Structure formats: C-alpha cells, structure tokens
GROMACS .gro file of C-alpha atoms in nm:
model
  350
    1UNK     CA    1  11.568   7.374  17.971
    2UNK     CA    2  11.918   7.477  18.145
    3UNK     CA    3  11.775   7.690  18.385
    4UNK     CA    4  11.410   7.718  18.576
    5UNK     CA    5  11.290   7.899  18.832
    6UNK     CA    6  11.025   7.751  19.139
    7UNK     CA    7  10.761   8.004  19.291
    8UNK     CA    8  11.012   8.120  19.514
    9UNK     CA    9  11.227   8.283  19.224
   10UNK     CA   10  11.579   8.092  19.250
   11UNK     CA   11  11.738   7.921  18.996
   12UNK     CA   12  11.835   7.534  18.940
   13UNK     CA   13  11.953   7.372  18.668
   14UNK     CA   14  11.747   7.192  18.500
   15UNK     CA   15  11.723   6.772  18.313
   16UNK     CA   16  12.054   6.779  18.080
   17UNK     CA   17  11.810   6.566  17.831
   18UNK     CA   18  11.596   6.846  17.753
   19UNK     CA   19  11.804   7.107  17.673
   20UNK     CA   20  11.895   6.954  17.327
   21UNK     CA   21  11.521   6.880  17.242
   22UNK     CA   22  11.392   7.234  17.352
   23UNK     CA   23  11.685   7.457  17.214
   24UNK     CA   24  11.739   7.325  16.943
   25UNK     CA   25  11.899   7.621  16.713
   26UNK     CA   26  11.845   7.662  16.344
   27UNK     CA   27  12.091   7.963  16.268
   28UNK     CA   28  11.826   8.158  16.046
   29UNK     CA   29  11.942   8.481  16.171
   30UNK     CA   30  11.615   8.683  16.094
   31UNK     CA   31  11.302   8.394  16.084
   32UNK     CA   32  10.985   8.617  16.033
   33UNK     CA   33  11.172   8.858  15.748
   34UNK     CA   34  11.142   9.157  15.947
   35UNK     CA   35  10.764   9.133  15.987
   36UNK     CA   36  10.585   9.249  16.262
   37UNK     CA   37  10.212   9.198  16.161
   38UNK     CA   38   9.944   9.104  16.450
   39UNK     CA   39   9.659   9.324  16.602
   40UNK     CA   40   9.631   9.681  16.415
   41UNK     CA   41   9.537   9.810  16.733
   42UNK     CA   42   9.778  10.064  16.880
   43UNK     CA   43  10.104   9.929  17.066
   44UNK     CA   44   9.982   9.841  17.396
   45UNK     CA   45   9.697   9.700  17.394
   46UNK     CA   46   9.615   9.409  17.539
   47UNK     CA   47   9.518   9.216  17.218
   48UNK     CA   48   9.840   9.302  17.057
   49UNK     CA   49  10.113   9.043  17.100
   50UNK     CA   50  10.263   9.141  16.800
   51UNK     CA   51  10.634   9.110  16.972
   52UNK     CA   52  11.001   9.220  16.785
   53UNK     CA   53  11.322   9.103  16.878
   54UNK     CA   54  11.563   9.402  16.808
   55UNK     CA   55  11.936   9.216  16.878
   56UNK     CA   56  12.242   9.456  16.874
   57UNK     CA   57  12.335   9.276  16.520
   58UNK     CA   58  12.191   9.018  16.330
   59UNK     CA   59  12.419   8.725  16.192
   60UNK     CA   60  12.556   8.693  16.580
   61UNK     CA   61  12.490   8.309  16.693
   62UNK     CA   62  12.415   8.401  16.989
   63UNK     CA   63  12.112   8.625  16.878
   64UNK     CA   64  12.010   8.360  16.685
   65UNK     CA   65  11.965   8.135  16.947
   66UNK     CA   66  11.807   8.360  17.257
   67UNK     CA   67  11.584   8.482  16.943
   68UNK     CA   68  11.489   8.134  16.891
   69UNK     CA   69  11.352   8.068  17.252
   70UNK     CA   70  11.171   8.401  17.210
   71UNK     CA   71  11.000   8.295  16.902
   72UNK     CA   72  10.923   7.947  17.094
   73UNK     CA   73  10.749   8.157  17.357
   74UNK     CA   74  10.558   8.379  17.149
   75UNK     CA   75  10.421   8.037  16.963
   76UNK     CA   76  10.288   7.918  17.264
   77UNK     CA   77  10.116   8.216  17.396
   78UNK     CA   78   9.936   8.281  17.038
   79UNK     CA   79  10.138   8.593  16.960
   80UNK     CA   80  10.319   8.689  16.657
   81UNK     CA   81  10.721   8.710  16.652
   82UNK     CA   82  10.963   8.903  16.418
   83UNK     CA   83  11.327   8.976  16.448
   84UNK     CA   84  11.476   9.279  16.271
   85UNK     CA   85  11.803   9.428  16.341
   86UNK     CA   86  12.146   9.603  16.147
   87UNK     CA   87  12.432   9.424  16.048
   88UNK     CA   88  12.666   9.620  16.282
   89UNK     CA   89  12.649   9.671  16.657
   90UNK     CA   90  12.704  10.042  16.676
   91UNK     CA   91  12.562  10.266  16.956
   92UNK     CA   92  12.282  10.451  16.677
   93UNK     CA   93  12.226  10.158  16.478
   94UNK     CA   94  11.900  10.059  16.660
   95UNK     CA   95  11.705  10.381  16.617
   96UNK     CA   96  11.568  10.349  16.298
   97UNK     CA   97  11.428  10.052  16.380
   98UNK     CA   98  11.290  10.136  16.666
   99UNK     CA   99  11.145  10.411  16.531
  100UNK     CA  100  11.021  10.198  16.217
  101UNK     CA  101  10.832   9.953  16.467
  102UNK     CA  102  10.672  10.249  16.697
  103UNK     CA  103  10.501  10.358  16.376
  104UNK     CA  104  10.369  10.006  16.307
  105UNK     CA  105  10.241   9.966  16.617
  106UNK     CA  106  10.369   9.652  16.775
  107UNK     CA  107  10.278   9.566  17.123
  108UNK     CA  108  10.631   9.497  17.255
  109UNK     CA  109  10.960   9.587  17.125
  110UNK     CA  110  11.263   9.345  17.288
  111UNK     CA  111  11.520   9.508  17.243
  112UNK     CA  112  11.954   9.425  17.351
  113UNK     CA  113  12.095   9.784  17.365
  114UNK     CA  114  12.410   9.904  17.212
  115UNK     CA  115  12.487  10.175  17.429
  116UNK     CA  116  12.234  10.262  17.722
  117UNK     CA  117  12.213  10.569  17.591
  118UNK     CA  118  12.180  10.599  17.241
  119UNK     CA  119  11.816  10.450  17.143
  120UNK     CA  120  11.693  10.617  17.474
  121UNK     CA  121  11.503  10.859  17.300
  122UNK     CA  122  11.340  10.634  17.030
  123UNK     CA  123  11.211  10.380  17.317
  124UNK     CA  124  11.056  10.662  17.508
  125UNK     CA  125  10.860  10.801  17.184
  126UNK     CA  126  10.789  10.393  17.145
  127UNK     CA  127  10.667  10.390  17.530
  128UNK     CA  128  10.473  10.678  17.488
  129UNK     CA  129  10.296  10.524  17.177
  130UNK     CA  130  10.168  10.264  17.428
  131UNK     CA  131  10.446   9.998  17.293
  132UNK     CA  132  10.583   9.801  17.591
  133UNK     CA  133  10.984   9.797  17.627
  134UNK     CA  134  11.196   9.509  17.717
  135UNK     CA  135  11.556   9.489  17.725
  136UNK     CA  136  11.747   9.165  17.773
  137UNK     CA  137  12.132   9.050  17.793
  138UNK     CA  138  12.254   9.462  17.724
  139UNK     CA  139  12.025   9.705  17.934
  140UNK     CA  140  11.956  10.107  17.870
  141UNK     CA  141  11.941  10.298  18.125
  142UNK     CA  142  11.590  10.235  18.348
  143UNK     CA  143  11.416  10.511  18.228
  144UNK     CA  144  11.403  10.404  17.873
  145UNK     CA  145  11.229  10.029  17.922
  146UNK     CA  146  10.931   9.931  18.124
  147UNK     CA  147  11.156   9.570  18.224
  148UNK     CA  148  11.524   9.425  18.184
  149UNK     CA  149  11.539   9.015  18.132
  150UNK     CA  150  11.941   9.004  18.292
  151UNK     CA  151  12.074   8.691  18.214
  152UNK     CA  152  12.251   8.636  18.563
  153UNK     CA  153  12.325   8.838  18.837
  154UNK     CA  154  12.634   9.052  18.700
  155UNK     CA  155  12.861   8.970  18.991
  156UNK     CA  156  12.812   8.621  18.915
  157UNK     CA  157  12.930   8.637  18.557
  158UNK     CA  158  13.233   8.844  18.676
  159UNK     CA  159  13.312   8.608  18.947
  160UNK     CA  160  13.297   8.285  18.718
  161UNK     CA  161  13.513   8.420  18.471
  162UNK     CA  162  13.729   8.540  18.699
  163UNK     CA  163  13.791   8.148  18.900
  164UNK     CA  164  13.812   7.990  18.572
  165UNK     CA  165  14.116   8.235  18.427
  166UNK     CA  166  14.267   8.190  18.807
  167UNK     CA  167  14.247   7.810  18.844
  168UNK     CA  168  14.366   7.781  18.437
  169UNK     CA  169  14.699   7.998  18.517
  170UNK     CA  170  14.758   7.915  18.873
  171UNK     CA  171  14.618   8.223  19.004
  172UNK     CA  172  14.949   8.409  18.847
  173UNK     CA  173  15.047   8.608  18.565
  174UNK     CA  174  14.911   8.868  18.346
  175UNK     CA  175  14.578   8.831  18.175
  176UNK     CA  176  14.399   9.022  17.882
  177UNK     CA  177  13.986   9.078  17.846
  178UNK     CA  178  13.850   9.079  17.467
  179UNK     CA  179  13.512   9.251  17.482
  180UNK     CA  180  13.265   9.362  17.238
  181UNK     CA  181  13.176   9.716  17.194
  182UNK     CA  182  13.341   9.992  17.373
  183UNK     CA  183  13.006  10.079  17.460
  184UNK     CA  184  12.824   9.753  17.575
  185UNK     CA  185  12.651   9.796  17.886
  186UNK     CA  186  12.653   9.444  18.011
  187UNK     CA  187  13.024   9.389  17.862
  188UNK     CA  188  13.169   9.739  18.066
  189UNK     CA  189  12.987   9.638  18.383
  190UNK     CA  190  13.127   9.279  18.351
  191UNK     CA  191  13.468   9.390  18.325
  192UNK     CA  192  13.486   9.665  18.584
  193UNK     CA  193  13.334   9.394  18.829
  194UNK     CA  194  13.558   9.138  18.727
  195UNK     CA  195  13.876   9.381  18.738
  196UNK     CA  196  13.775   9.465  19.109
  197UNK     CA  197  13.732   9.110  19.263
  198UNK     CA  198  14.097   9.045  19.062
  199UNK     CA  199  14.263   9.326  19.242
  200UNK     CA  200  14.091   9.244  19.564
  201UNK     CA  201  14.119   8.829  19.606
  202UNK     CA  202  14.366   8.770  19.304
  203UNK     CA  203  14.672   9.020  19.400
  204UNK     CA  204  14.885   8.798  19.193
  205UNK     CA  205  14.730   8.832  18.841
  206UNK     CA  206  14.749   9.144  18.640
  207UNK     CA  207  14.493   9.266  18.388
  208UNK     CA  208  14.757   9.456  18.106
  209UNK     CA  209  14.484   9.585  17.913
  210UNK     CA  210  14.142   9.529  17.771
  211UNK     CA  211  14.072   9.563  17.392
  212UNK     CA  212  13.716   9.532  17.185
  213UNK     CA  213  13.681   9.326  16.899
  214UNK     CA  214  13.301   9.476  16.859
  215UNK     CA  215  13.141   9.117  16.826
  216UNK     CA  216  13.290   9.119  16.480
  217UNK     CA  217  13.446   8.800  16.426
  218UNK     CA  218  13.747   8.939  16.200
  219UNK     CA  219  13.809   9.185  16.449
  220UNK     CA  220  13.836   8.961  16.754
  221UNK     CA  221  14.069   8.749  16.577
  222UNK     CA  222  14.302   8.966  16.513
  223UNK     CA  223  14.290   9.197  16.864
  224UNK     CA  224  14.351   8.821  16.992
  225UNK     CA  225  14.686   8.835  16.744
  226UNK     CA  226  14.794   9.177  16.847
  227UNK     CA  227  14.746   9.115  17.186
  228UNK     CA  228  14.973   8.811  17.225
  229UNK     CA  229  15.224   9.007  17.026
  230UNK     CA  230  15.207   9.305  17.268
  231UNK     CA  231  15.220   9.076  17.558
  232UNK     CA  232  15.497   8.844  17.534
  233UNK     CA  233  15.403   8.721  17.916
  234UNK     CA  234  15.029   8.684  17.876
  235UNK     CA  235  14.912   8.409  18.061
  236UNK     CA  236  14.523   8.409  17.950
  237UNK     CA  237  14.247   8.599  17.775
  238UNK     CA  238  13.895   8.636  17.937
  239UNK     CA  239  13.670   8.715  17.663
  240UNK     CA  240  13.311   8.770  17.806
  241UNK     CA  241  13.145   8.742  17.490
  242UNK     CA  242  13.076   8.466  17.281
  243UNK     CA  243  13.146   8.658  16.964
  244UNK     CA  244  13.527   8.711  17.101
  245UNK     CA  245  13.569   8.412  17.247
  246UNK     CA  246  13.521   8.151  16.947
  247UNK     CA  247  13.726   8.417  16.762
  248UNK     CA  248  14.004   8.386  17.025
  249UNK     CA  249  14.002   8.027  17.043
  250UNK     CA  250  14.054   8.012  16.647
  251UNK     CA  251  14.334   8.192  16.654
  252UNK     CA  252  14.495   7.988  16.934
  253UNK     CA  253  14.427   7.684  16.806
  254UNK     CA  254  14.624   7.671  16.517
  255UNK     CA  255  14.917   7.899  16.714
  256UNK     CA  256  15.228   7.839  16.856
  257UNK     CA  257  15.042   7.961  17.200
  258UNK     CA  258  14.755   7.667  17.210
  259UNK     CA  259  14.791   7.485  17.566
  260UNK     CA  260  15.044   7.805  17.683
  261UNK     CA  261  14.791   8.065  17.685
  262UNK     CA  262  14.424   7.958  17.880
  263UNK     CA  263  14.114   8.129  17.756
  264UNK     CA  264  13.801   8.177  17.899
  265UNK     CA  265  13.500   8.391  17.914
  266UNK     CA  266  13.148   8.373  17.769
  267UNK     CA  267  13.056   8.108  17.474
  268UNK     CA  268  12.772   7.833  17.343
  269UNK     CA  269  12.866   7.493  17.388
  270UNK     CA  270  12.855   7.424  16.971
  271UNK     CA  271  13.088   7.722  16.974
  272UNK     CA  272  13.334   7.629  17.127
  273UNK     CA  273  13.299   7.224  17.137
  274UNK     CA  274  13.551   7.155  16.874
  275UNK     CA  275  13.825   7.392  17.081
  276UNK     CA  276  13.728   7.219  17.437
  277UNK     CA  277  13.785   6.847  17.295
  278UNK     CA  278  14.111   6.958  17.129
  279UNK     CA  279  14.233   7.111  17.463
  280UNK     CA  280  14.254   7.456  17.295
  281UNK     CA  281  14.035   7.596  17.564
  282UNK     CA  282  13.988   7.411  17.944
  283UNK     CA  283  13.619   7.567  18.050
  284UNK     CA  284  13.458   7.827  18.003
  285UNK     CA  285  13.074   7.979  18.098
  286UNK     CA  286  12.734   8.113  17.973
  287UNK     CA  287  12.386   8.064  18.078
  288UNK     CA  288  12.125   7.911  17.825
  289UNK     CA  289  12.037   8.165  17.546
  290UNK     CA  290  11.739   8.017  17.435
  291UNK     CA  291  11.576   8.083  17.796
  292UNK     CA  292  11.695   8.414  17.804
  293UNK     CA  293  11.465   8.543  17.462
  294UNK     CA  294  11.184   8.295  17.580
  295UNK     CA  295  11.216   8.477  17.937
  296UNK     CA  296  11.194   8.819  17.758
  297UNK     CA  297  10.944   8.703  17.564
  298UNK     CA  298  10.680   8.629  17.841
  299UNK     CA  299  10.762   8.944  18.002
  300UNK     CA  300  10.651   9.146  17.654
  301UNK     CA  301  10.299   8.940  17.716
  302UNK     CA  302  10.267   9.047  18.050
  303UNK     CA  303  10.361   9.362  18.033
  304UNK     CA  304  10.094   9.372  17.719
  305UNK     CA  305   9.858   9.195  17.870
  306UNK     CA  306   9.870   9.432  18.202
  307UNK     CA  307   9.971   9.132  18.423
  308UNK     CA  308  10.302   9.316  18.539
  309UNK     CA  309  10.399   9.740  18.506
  310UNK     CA  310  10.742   9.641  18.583
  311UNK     CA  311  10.702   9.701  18.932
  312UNK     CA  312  10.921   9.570  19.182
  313UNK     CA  313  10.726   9.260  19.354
  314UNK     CA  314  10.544   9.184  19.051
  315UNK     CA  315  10.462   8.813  18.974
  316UNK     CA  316  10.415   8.675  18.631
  317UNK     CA  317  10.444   8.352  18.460
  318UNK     CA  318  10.725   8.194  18.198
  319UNK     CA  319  10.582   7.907  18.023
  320UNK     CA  320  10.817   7.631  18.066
  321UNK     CA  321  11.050   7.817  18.335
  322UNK     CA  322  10.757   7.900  18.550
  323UNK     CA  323  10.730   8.207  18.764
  324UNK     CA  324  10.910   8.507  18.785
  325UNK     CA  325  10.932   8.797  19.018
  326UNK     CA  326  11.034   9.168  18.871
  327UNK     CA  327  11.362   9.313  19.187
  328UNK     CA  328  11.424   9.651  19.199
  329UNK     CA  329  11.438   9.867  18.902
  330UNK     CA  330  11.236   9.636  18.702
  331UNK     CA  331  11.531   9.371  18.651
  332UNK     CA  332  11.433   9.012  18.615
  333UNK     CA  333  11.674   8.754  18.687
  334UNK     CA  334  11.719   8.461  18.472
  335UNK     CA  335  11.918   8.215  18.667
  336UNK     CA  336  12.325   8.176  18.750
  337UNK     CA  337  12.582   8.122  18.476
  338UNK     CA  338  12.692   7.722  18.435
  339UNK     CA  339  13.042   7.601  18.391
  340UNK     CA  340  13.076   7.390  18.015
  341UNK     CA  341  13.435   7.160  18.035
  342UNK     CA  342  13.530   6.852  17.873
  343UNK     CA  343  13.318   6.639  18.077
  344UNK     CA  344  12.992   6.774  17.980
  345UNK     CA  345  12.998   7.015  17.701
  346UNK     CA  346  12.863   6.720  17.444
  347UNK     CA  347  12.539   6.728  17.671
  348UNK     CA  348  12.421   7.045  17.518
  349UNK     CA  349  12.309   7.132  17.189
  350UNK     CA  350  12.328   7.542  17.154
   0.00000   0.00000   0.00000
C-alpha cells in the first residue's frame, strides 16, 4: 500500500507495485446494501464487529474507495462491513442514520462528518449505547468520537497545495480555492492554514476569494466557470477536494484557459489521469484512500475489542500498515500526502 507505518509511528511510502493489486477500486458506492448485521449483542461489545461506514455522501469516488480499504480490513479481521449514507453532503444529513444504526446495535459506527457539529448529538446517544465512534478524513468536534483516523497532518496538506499552486504560477498572481461544503471541517481548516502560510512565505500571490462547489460535481463545474469569469487575472485554482478538482479540470480542459490557468489541490490518480497526460493539470496531491478506511477500520476493532480507549499513547495494530499510536486528542495519523505528476501518476490504480 501507498503509505505504512514502522513501530515507531512515521510514515514511508510504500512498493509502487502493490498499490494497484491491494486498492484496487470497484466503484459500487454502497457494497453491503445498507446492512449492518453481526453480533445481536449490544454496540460495544467485544464480540460485535459489526462495523458501518457512514461517508458524508454516497456516489463520491472517493468514498468509494477509502470504503473499499475499510471493507478489506473488516474481511480480514472476521467482522462484518456495511456502508450507508445520503445522497447529499449537508450538515443534518447524517443523523438519521446514525440514529438508525444506534438502534441496531452495531459495534462501531465510522463515520466522515459534515459539520463538526451537527451529528454531535446522535454520536453521543450512539456512544452512550456502548457503540464505538470513529471519524476519519472530516472530524466532529472531540467530544463526539472515541478516535479520529486524519489522513495527514493538516499543515502538510496545506503546505503541499500551497508549493504546487506557487511553483505552477511562478509564485505570482492571484489564485482561487474550490472547496466542498461551507461547513467541512477538514476543507475550512485546510484553507485557513493554507491562506496563512500564502500570506506569510508567498507575499506575491493573492487568494481573491474562495467558493464551495459542495462535492457536487455540477456545482464545481460551474463555480470553476464563474470564477474565471469574475477573475479575468486568475492565475490558478487550488481545489482541496477531489470532488472539485476533477470538476475543475473538466471545465478547463475543453476551455480557452487550459495550459493558462494551473490547477491543483486534492484528487485520485484515475481522476485526474486523463487531465495530467493532456497537460490540463501539472501535479497535484492526495494520500491513498483505500488506507485511510482500512486505517479506520482497525481502529473500530480495537476500540471494540478494548485494545485502545482512544487514549493518547495507545498502541494498536493495522493489518497490512502495521502499528499505530493514538497523539493527543485521540487523532491518529495516517501518513504525509504524496505528489502524483506526469512521471508517475500511471503507477497507481485509485
């Protein structure tokens, strides 16, 4: 897999030739129909590996593929994997379902949050059912999950997005963000991050404004439109999510503004293949998906299985990317984000 972690926690990147036999994605979208089924005891206990994925929307590629390496997991460890989700990724639109999967009883509810608000209140009735709480790639607040699975250090996102706009427009000009929702935790701390090491080591790029496309791929396409309309001068688009950024890419492709404005951000390598051979987009950065859900998934077993609490020191083990250690506030880090360009991007297969 892309990334793996020793005993000592840090992350390397791992034999190019596996990735494409272990991640292999079959875009199913929802693979157990919704299903939790596993141990009728109550969520919690230590026999029940009955695990959910809960993605902010279904029909997102790059749900389907982190909710392919959790289902991987679960297979190995003997546990029994559903994904269930709403079409739209609105702040509310995870509650019923949350609350729809505390009353069945599942043993571990993974869960990408909308709004780090929002479903606060259904995971705590969930936690206090006994059913263990992970978030991964959008955290809630801490108080609302027993562990986070973050798929790099956010600082390291920022900072790779940021070089890659910088080196594609000669550190100069005016530059755009397309995010998802107005409300995405990951996506808002991303951008203030990234806005901040722009103003301080960048003084020569300006960010004109920031729109959300709400990982609706209509919607990105045309806040991609509007913005180079508003923006005569744009120089590049960082989109830091991979919803946005295949969206932007379409729409530049077949513009006058392919090759004049650079795009970057957050995308899968089958994304965004077709636009990096055609020169539509130079680079651009993600870590591996598929490791992220299998991550998340181990955690659910520990955490079921009483092997971690979500404490900070706690030590538990990841299958195929071997051991993890929980940091402060129960975050688990997955690895650092990797740079796909022309010269390698036909290496993966994701």
């Amino acid at each position: 897999m892309l990334f793996h972690k020793n005993g000592s926690g840090k992350a390397r990147v791992g034999a190019i030739a596996a990735i494409a036999v272990s991640i292999a994605l079959v875009a199913t979208g929802c693979s157990s129909g919704g299903s939790t089924g596993g141990s009728t005891d109550g969520g919690g206990d230590k026999a029940n590996l009955a695990i959910t994925f809960l993605p902010k929307n279904l029909g997102n590629a790059y749900f389907d593929t982190s909710d392919k390496g959790g289902e991987k997991a679960i297979g190995e460890f003997g546990g029994t994997y559903a994904e269930v989700g709403p079409s739209e990724a609105t702040p509310d639109a995870q509650v019923s379902y949350i609350n729809t999967l505390t009353q069945q009883g599942v043993g571990a509810i993974v869960v990408s949050a909308n709004d780090p608000k929002a479903i606060g209140g259904a995971l705590n009735e969930a936690r206090d059912a006994g059913v263990k709480v992970v978030t991964y790639d959008s955290d809630t607040d801490a108080e609302f999950r027993d562990v986070f699975i973050n798929q790099a250090d956010s600082a390291g996102i920022a900072k790779v997005q940021v070089d890659l706009i910088a080196a594609q427009i000669g550190d100069a000009g005016e530059v755009a963000i397309l995010s998802a929702s107005a409300n995405a935790t990951n996506q808002n701390a991303w951008i203030e991050l990234m806005k901040t090491d722009i103003a301080d080591n960048h003084p020569n790029i300006t960010v004109v404004e920031t729109v959300y496309g709400d990982d609706d791929d209509q919607t990105s396409f045309d806040k991609t439109a509007a913005l180079l309309q508003t923006h005569p001068n744009l120089k590049g688009i960082i989109s830091p999510t991979t919803v946005g950024i295949a969206a932007a890419a379409r729409y530049l492709q077949t513009s006058e503004y392919k090759g004049k404005v650079a795009l970057t951000g957050l995308g899968t390598p089958n994304q965004m293949r077709d636009y990096v051979t055609d020169g539509t987009v130079t680079a651009f950065a993600l870590w591996n998906p598929a490791d992220l859900g299998y991550l998340a998934a181990y955690a659910a077993k520990a955490l079921v299985e009483g092997t971690i609490t979500g404490a900070e020191g706690d030590t538990f083990e990841a299958g195929d990317l071997g051991s993890y250690t929980v940091g402060a506030d129960g975050v688990v880090l997955l690895g650092d984000p990797f740079e796909f360009n022309k010269d390698n991007i036909a290496d993966f297969d994701f």
